């Protein structure tokens, strides 16, 4: 899987970015400052760095210098500073791209995909859960080797569950996921329909993979066939 290091001190912004990336199948590590970023970079190889320029104990430029001492890892700067000097400095240092806050999730995902393509890094190739295989790069879902056709909403729901198997998602969290995709209103009843249809299409993978209802709380993807845990 493609591993991303996010260096961002604003916890609310970071939580949104981490969630969105994990839904798309990326593995994400988050550091809140330069010191934590240095520790992460020393301990782990990353395929992409997303770095905020304004950090409490230094600059995003410092993190990039540290990372680039022995690596050509792609870098995208996240910045609330839209002044030309900071942007040019980052690009002159070798940054692959920058994006100015506030930004839309779709725009960030597009920039990430573009940078990874240019750098020769592959995006997430495959998520596998027993007989269920998801290939995000192709928007393809297979069960026992046979392709399963999903609507855009069903596919988005499946990616959301597959990014965090076993995690409980409330109905409101899932509704927010669907809203972000099509910018269209999705109500509670419509969500129930999507869940029902997704279950029907995943039925050939049961009991190894199932969307389970946790009464009064929400849903989760079980990948071990156990509906009681």
PDB file of C-alpha atoms in Angstrom:
ATOM      1  CA  UNK A   1       0.000   0.000   0.000  1.00  0.00           C
ATOM      2  CA  UNK A   2       1.036   3.592  -0.547  1.00  0.00           C
ATOM      3  CA  UNK A   3       2.200   5.075   2.784  1.00  0.00           C
ATOM      4  CA  UNK A   4       1.763   8.811   3.366  1.00  0.00           C
ATOM      5  CA  UNK A   5       3.245  10.981   6.106  1.00  0.00           C
ATOM      6  CA  UNK A   6       1.036  13.945   6.983  1.00  0.00           C
ATOM      7  CA  UNK A   7       2.773  16.704   8.947  1.00  0.00           C
ATOM      8  CA  UNK A   8       0.035  19.044  10.192  1.00  0.00           C
ATOM      9  CA  UNK A   9      -0.388  20.709  13.591  1.00  0.00           C
ATOM     10  CA  UNK A  10      -4.102  21.507  13.265  1.00  0.00           C
ATOM     11  CA  UNK A  11      -5.787  18.384  14.628  1.00  0.00           C
ATOM     12  CA  UNK A  12      -9.156  19.060  13.000  1.00  0.00           C
ATOM     13  CA  UNK A  13      -7.634  19.528   9.553  1.00  0.00           C
ATOM     14  CA  UNK A  14      -5.381  16.509  10.069  1.00  0.00           C
ATOM     15  CA  UNK A  15      -8.283  14.274  11.122  1.00  0.00           C
ATOM     16  CA  UNK A  16     -10.201  15.153   7.964  1.00  0.00           C
ATOM     17  CA  UNK A  17      -7.217  14.507   5.707  1.00  0.00           C
ATOM     18  CA  UNK A  18      -6.326  11.214   7.400  1.00  0.00           C
ATOM     19  CA  UNK A  19      -9.906   9.997   7.145  1.00  0.00           C
ATOM     20  CA  UNK A  20     -10.190  10.926   3.455  1.00  0.00           C
ATOM     21  CA  UNK A  21      -6.875   9.283   2.557  1.00  0.00           C
ATOM     22  CA  UNK A  22      -7.662   6.085   4.428  1.00  0.00           C
ATOM     23  CA  UNK A  23     -11.039   5.855   2.706  1.00  0.00           C
ATOM     24  CA  UNK A  24      -9.139   5.913  -0.591  1.00  0.00           C
ATOM     25  CA  UNK A  25      -6.949   3.056   0.596  1.00  0.00           C
ATOM     26  CA  UNK A  26      -3.792   4.916   1.629  1.00  0.00           C
ATOM     27  CA  UNK A  27      -1.909   4.123   4.821  1.00  0.00           C
ATOM     28  CA  UNK A  28      -1.358   7.355   6.759  1.00  0.00           C
ATOM     29  CA  UNK A  29       0.970   8.374   9.583  1.00  0.00           C
ATOM     30  CA  UNK A  30       0.356  11.746  11.229  1.00  0.00           C
ATOM     31  CA  UNK A  31       2.935  13.979  12.902  1.00  0.00           C
ATOM     32  CA  UNK A  32       1.961  17.244  14.605  1.00  0.00           C
ATOM     33  CA  UNK A  33       5.356  18.937  14.454  1.00  0.00           C
ATOM     34  CA  UNK A  34       8.861  18.763  13.013  1.00  0.00           C
ATOM     35  CA  UNK A  35      10.289  16.662  15.835  1.00  0.00           C
ATOM     36  CA  UNK A  36       7.668  13.936  15.407  1.00  0.00           C
ATOM     37  CA  UNK A  37       8.111  14.061  11.645  1.00  0.00           C
ATOM     38  CA  UNK A  38      11.854  13.505  11.981  1.00  0.00           C
ATOM     39  CA  UNK A  39      11.200  10.467  14.177  1.00  0.00           C
ATOM     40  CA  UNK A  40       8.717   9.040  11.680  1.00  0.00           C
ATOM     41  CA  UNK A  41      11.055   9.611   8.736  1.00  0.00           C
ATOM     42  CA  UNK A  42      13.926   7.918  10.556  1.00  0.00           C
ATOM     43  CA  UNK A  43      11.813   4.875  11.374  1.00  0.00           C
ATOM     44  CA  UNK A  44       9.734   4.343   8.238  1.00  0.00           C
ATOM     45  CA  UNK A  45       9.857   4.668   4.460  1.00  0.00           C
ATOM     46  CA  UNK A  46       7.107   6.809   2.959  1.00  0.00           C
ATOM     47  CA  UNK A  47       5.821   7.094  -0.609  1.00  0.00           C
ATOM     48  CA  UNK A  48       4.556  10.666  -0.216  1.00  0.00           C
ATOM     49  CA  UNK A  49       4.867  13.543   2.253  1.00  0.00           C
ATOM     50  CA  UNK A  50       2.077  16.080   2.864  1.00  0.00           C
ATOM     51  CA  UNK A  51       3.673  18.891   4.861  1.00  0.00           C
ATOM     52  CA  UNK A  52       2.145  22.012   6.370  1.00  0.00           C
ATOM     53  CA  UNK A  53       4.533  24.945   6.005  1.00  0.00           C
ATOM     54  CA  UNK A  54       3.674  26.563   9.339  1.00  0.00           C
ATOM     55  CA  UNK A  55       4.616  24.194  12.183  1.00  0.00           C
ATOM     56  CA  UNK A  56       4.984  25.003  15.889  1.00  0.00           C
ATOM     57  CA  UNK A  57       8.664  24.039  16.134  1.00  0.00           C
ATOM     58  CA  UNK A  58       9.908  24.985  12.695  1.00  0.00           C
ATOM     59  CA  UNK A  59       8.964  25.090   9.038  1.00  0.00           C
ATOM     60  CA  UNK A  60       7.722  22.520   6.571  1.00  0.00           C
ATOM     61  CA  UNK A  61      10.819  23.440   4.596  1.00  0.00           C
ATOM     62  CA  UNK A  62      12.921  21.979   7.439  1.00  0.00           C
ATOM     63  CA  UNK A  63      11.031  18.675   7.276  1.00  0.00           C
ATOM     64  CA  UNK A  64      11.551  18.483   3.536  1.00  0.00           C
ATOM     65  CA  UNK A  65      15.305  19.140   3.918  1.00  0.00           C
ATOM     66  CA  UNK A  66      15.508  16.325   6.463  1.00  0.00           C
ATOM     67  CA  UNK A  67      13.566  13.905   4.249  1.00  0.00           C
ATOM     68  CA  UNK A  68      15.502  14.718   1.113  1.00  0.00           C
ATOM     69  CA  UNK A  69      18.931  14.079   2.655  1.00  0.00           C
ATOM     70  CA  UNK A  70      18.686  10.437   1.638  1.00  0.00           C
ATOM     71  CA  UNK A  71      15.433  10.144  -0.284  1.00  0.00           C
ATOM     72  CA  UNK A  72      13.662  11.503  -3.345  1.00  0.00           C
ATOM     73  CA  UNK A  73      10.247  11.034  -1.747  1.00  0.00           C
ATOM     74  CA  UNK A  74       7.558  13.218  -3.398  1.00  0.00           C
ATOM     75  CA  UNK A  75       6.439  16.238  -1.359  1.00  0.00           C
ATOM     76  CA  UNK A  76       3.256  18.310  -1.440  1.00  0.00           C
ATOM     77  CA  UNK A  77       3.146  21.392   0.758  1.00  0.00           C
ATOM     78  CA  UNK A  78      -0.078  22.359   2.507  1.00  0.00           C
ATOM     79  CA  UNK A  79      -0.169  26.033   3.308  1.00  0.00           C
ATOM     80  CA  UNK A  80      -2.445  28.820   4.432  1.00  0.00           C
ATOM     81  CA  UNK A  81       0.179  31.213   3.161  1.00  0.00           C
ATOM     82  CA  UNK A  82      -0.573  32.170  -0.394  1.00  0.00           C
ATOM     83  CA  UNK A  83       2.358  34.601  -0.680  1.00  0.00           C
ATOM     84  CA  UNK A  84       4.626  34.004  -3.606  1.00  0.00           C
ATOM     85  CA  UNK A  85       7.857  33.831  -1.591  1.00  0.00           C
ATOM     86  CA  UNK A  86       6.885  30.723   0.399  1.00  0.00           C
ATOM     87  CA  UNK A  87       5.479  28.963  -2.653  1.00  0.00           C
ATOM     88  CA  UNK A  88       8.535  29.684  -4.800  1.00  0.00           C
ATOM     89  CA  UNK A  89      10.933  28.700  -2.016  1.00  0.00           C
ATOM     90  CA  UNK A  90       9.253  25.324  -1.632  1.00  0.00           C
ATOM     91  CA  UNK A  91       9.233  24.641  -5.356  1.00  0.00           C
ATOM     92  CA  UNK A  92      12.859  25.765  -5.716  1.00  0.00           C
ATOM     93  CA  UNK A  93      13.788  23.278  -3.004  1.00  0.00           C
ATOM     94  CA  UNK A  94      12.279  20.526  -5.103  1.00  0.00           C
ATOM     95  CA  UNK A  95       8.721  20.193  -3.804  1.00  0.00           C
ATOM     96  CA  UNK A  96       6.468  18.439  -6.298  1.00  0.00           C
ATOM     97  CA  UNK A  97       3.367  20.557  -5.669  1.00  0.00           C
ATOM     98  CA  UNK A  98       1.590  22.760  -3.151  1.00  0.00           C
ATOM     99  CA  UNK A  99      -2.030  23.360  -2.237  1.00  0.00           C
ATOM    100  CA  UNK A 100      -3.393  26.398  -0.415  1.00  0.00           C
ATOM    101  CA  UNK A 101      -5.858  26.055   2.454  1.00  0.00           C
ATOM    102  CA  UNK A 102      -8.769  25.853   2.500  1.00  0.00           C
ATOM    103  CA  UNK A 103      -8.973  23.179  -0.186  1.00  0.00           C
ATOM    104  CA  UNK A 104     -11.498  20.583  -1.260  1.00  0.00           C
ATOM    105  CA  UNK A 105     -10.805  16.918  -0.587  1.00  0.00           C
ATOM    106  CA  UNK A 106     -11.262  16.074  -4.254  1.00  0.00           C
ATOM    107  CA  UNK A 107      -8.635  18.618  -5.243  1.00  0.00           C
ATOM    108  CA  UNK A 108      -6.148  17.181  -2.765  1.00  0.00           C
ATOM    109  CA  UNK A 109      -6.775  13.631  -3.969  1.00  0.00           C
ATOM    110  CA  UNK A 110      -6.284  14.737  -7.562  1.00  0.00           C
ATOM    111  CA  UNK A 111      -2.989  16.460  -6.706  1.00  0.00           C
ATOM    112  CA  UNK A 112      -1.776  13.386  -4.822  1.00  0.00           C
ATOM    113  CA  UNK A 113      -2.628  11.051  -7.703  1.00  0.00           C
ATOM    114  CA  UNK A 114      -0.877  13.360 -10.163  1.00  0.00           C
ATOM    115  CA  UNK A 115       2.293  13.616  -8.072  1.00  0.00           C
ATOM    116  CA  UNK A 116       2.438   9.855  -7.539  1.00  0.00           C
ATOM    117  CA  UNK A 117       2.037   9.254 -11.276  1.00  0.00           C
ATOM    118  CA  UNK A 118       4.819  11.686 -12.096  1.00  0.00           C
ATOM    119  CA  UNK A 119       7.123  10.200  -9.477  1.00  0.00           C
ATOM    120  CA  UNK A 120       6.485   6.670 -10.684  1.00  0.00           C
ATOM    121  CA  UNK A 121       4.864   5.645  -7.414  1.00  0.00           C
ATOM    122  CA  UNK A 122       1.839   3.430  -7.734  1.00  0.00           C
ATOM    123  CA  UNK A 123      -1.332   4.324  -5.922  1.00  0.00           C
ATOM    124  CA  UNK A 124      -2.964   1.681  -3.759  1.00  0.00           C
ATOM    125  CA  UNK A 125      -3.172  -1.337  -6.038  1.00  0.00           C
ATOM    126  CA  UNK A 126      -5.309  -3.755  -4.123  1.00  0.00           C
ATOM    127  CA  UNK A 127      -7.267  -4.327  -0.920  1.00  0.00           C
ATOM    128  CA  UNK A 128      -7.984  -7.994  -0.275  1.00  0.00           C
ATOM    129  CA  UNK A 129     -10.323  -9.601   2.263  1.00  0.00           C
ATOM    130  CA  UNK A 130     -10.596 -13.315   1.576  1.00  0.00           C
ATOM    131  CA  UNK A 131     -12.622 -13.724  -1.634  1.00  0.00           C
ATOM    132  CA  UNK A 132     -13.186  -9.950  -1.881  1.00  0.00           C
ATOM    133  CA  UNK A 133     -10.612  -7.909  -3.810  1.00  0.00           C
ATOM    134  CA  UNK A 134     -10.859  -4.136  -4.348  1.00  0.00           C
ATOM    135  CA  UNK A 135      -8.643  -2.379  -6.899  1.00  0.00           C
ATOM    136  CA  UNK A 136      -9.020   1.384  -6.263  1.00  0.00           C
ATOM    137  CA  UNK A 137      -6.893   2.378  -9.234  1.00  0.00           C
ATOM    138  CA  UNK A 138      -9.390   0.685 -11.556  1.00  0.00           C
ATOM    139  CA  UNK A 139     -12.495   1.220  -9.398  1.00  0.00           C
ATOM    140  CA  UNK A 140     -12.884  -2.552  -9.695  1.00  0.00           C
ATOM    141  CA  UNK A 141     -14.368  -5.033  -7.217  1.00  0.00           C
ATOM    142  CA  UNK A 142     -13.938  -8.799  -7.527  1.00  0.00           C
ATOM    143  CA  UNK A 143     -15.443 -11.678  -5.551  1.00  0.00           C
ATOM    144  CA  UNK A 144     -13.938 -15.117  -6.183  1.00  0.00           C
ATOM    145  CA  UNK A 145     -12.305 -13.594  -9.260  1.00  0.00           C
ATOM    146  CA  UNK A 146     -15.590 -12.406 -10.777  1.00  0.00           C
ATOM    147  CA  UNK A 147     -16.178  -8.679 -11.216  1.00  0.00           C
ATOM    148  CA  UNK A 148     -19.013  -7.157  -9.182  1.00  0.00           C
ATOM    149  CA  UNK A 149     -20.685  -4.065 -10.630  1.00  0.00           C
ATOM    150  CA  UNK A 150     -21.373  -1.375  -8.046  1.00  0.00           C
ATOM    151  CA  UNK A 151     -22.905   2.062  -8.389  1.00  0.00           C
ATOM    152  CA  UNK A 152     -20.717   5.061  -7.465  1.00  0.00           C
ATOM    153  CA  UNK A 153     -22.430   5.333  -4.065  1.00  0.00           C
ATOM    154  CA  UNK A 154     -22.149   1.609  -3.328  1.00  0.00           C
ATOM    155  CA  UNK A 155     -18.474   1.660  -4.289  1.00  0.00           C
ATOM    156  CA  UNK A 156     -17.798   4.671  -2.082  1.00  0.00           C
ATOM    157  CA  UNK A 157     -19.474   2.963   0.859  1.00  0.00           C
ATOM    158  CA  UNK A 158     -17.425  -0.184   0.307  1.00  0.00           C
ATOM    159  CA  UNK A 159     -14.164   1.795   0.154  1.00  0.00           C
ATOM    160  CA  UNK A 160     -15.137   3.540   3.367  1.00  0.00           C
ATOM    161  CA  UNK A 161     -15.689   0.220   5.160  1.00  0.00           C
ATOM    162  CA  UNK A 162     -12.647  -1.461   3.599  1.00  0.00           C
ATOM    163  CA  UNK A 163     -10.288   1.324   4.666  1.00  0.00           C
ATOM    164  CA  UNK A 164     -11.047   0.479   8.308  1.00  0.00           C
ATOM    165  CA  UNK A 165     -12.372  -3.078   8.561  1.00  0.00           C
ATOM    166  CA  UNK A 166     -14.020  -3.798  11.884  1.00  0.00           C
ATOM    167  CA  UNK A 167     -14.511  -0.128  12.737  1.00  0.00           C
ATOM    168  CA  UNK A 168     -18.013   1.049  13.615  1.00  0.00           C
ATOM    169  CA  UNK A 169     -19.405   3.844  11.435  1.00  0.00           C
ATOM    170  CA  UNK A 170     -22.478   5.796  12.497  1.00  0.00           C
ATOM    171  CA  UNK A 171     -25.154   6.595   9.943  1.00  0.00           C
ATOM    172  CA  UNK A 172     -24.193  10.265  10.100  1.00  0.00           C
ATOM    173  CA  UNK A 173     -20.565   9.455   9.264  1.00  0.00           C
ATOM    174  CA  UNK A 174     -21.636   7.397   6.262  1.00  0.00           C
ATOM    175  CA  UNK A 175     -24.034  10.101   5.087  1.00  0.00           C
ATOM    176  CA  UNK A 176     -21.184  12.625   5.196  1.00  0.00           C
ATOM    177  CA  UNK A 177     -19.072  10.277   3.069  1.00  0.00           C
ATOM    178  CA  UNK A 178     -21.744  10.040   0.386  1.00  0.00           C
ATOM    179  CA  UNK A 179     -22.439  13.772   0.450  1.00  0.00           C
ATOM    180  CA  UNK A 180     -18.765  14.523  -0.186  1.00  0.00           C
ATOM    181  CA  UNK A 181     -18.753  12.393  -3.328  1.00  0.00           C
ATOM    182  CA  UNK A 182     -21.606  13.771  -5.370  1.00  0.00           C
ATOM    183  CA  UNK A 183     -22.358  17.034  -3.534  1.00  0.00           C
ATOM    184  CA  UNK A 184     -25.938  15.807  -3.618  1.00  0.00           C
ATOM    185  CA  UNK A 185     -28.342  15.392  -0.737  1.00  0.00           C
ATOM    186  CA  UNK A 186     -28.502  11.828   0.550  1.00  0.00           C
ATOM    187  CA  UNK A 187     -31.081  11.147   3.249  1.00  0.00           C
ATOM    188  CA  UNK A 188     -31.279   8.462   5.901  1.00  0.00           C
ATOM    189  CA  UNK A 189     -33.709   6.300   3.934  1.00  0.00           C
ATOM    190  CA  UNK A 190     -31.492   6.426   0.860  1.00  0.00           C
ATOM    191  CA  UNK A 191     -28.532   5.274   2.932  1.00  0.00           C
ATOM    192  CA  UNK A 192     -30.542   2.237   4.042  1.00  0.00           C
ATOM    193  CA  UNK A 193     -31.173   1.368   0.404  1.00  0.00           C
ATOM    194  CA  UNK A 194     -27.474   1.644  -0.469  1.00  0.00           C
ATOM    195  CA  UNK A 195     -26.499  -0.544   2.490  1.00  0.00           C
ATOM    196  CA  UNK A 196     -29.078  -3.154   1.488  1.00  0.00           C
ATOM    197  CA  UNK A 197     -27.891  -3.243  -2.121  1.00  0.00           C
ATOM    198  CA  UNK A 198     -24.236  -3.398  -1.104  1.00  0.00           C
ATOM    199  CA  UNK A 199     -24.975  -6.345   1.172  1.00  0.00           C
ATOM    200  CA  UNK A 200     -26.734  -8.158  -1.639  1.00  0.00           C
ATOM    201  CA  UNK A 201     -23.774  -7.680  -3.953  1.00  0.00           C
ATOM    202  CA  UNK A 202     -21.288  -8.797  -1.288  1.00  0.00           C
ATOM    203  CA  UNK A 203     -23.366 -11.887  -0.417  1.00  0.00           C
ATOM    204  CA  UNK A 204     -21.146 -14.275  -2.442  1.00  0.00           C
ATOM    205  CA  UNK A 205     -18.228 -13.287  -0.176  1.00  0.00           C
ATOM    206  CA  UNK A 206     -20.106 -14.127   3.048  1.00  0.00           C
ATOM    207  CA  UNK A 207     -19.402 -15.136   5.734  1.00  0.00           C
ATOM    208  CA  UNK A 208     -15.776 -14.084   5.162  1.00  0.00           C
ATOM    209  CA  UNK A 209     -16.863 -10.505   4.426  1.00  0.00           C
ATOM    210  CA  UNK A 210     -20.120  -8.947   5.616  1.00  0.00           C
ATOM    211  CA  UNK A 211     -21.548  -5.506   6.377  1.00  0.00           C
ATOM    212  CA  UNK A 212     -22.932  -5.931   9.892  1.00  0.00           C
ATOM    213  CA  UNK A 213     -25.524  -3.785  11.663  1.00  0.00           C
ATOM    214  CA  UNK A 214     -24.753  -2.762  15.234  1.00  0.00           C
ATOM    215  CA  UNK A 215     -28.245  -1.981  16.448  1.00  0.00           C
ATOM    216  CA  UNK A 216     -28.773   1.644  17.348  1.00  0.00           C
ATOM    217  CA  UNK A 217     -25.156   2.571  16.561  1.00  0.00           C
ATOM    218  CA  UNK A 218     -24.339   1.974  12.898  1.00  0.00           C
ATOM    219  CA  UNK A 219     -22.461  -0.457  10.673  1.00  0.00           C
ATOM    220  CA  UNK A 220     -19.086  -2.124  10.320  1.00  0.00           C
ATOM    221  CA  UNK A 221     -17.363  -4.455   7.870  1.00  0.00           C
ATOM    222  CA  UNK A 222     -16.671  -7.846   9.425  1.00  0.00           C
ATOM    223  CA  UNK A 223     -13.918  -9.715   7.659  1.00  0.00           C
ATOM    224  CA  UNK A 224     -13.913 -12.864   9.754  1.00  0.00           C
ATOM    225  CA  UNK A 225     -17.538 -13.988   9.438  1.00  0.00           C
ATOM    226  CA  UNK A 226     -18.289 -13.277  13.113  1.00  0.00           C
ATOM    227  CA  UNK A 227     -21.365 -11.114  13.493  1.00  0.00           C
ATOM    228  CA  UNK A 228     -21.248 -11.102  17.251  1.00  0.00           C
ATOM    229  CA  UNK A 229     -17.905  -9.453  17.884  1.00  0.00           C
TER     230      UNK A 229
END
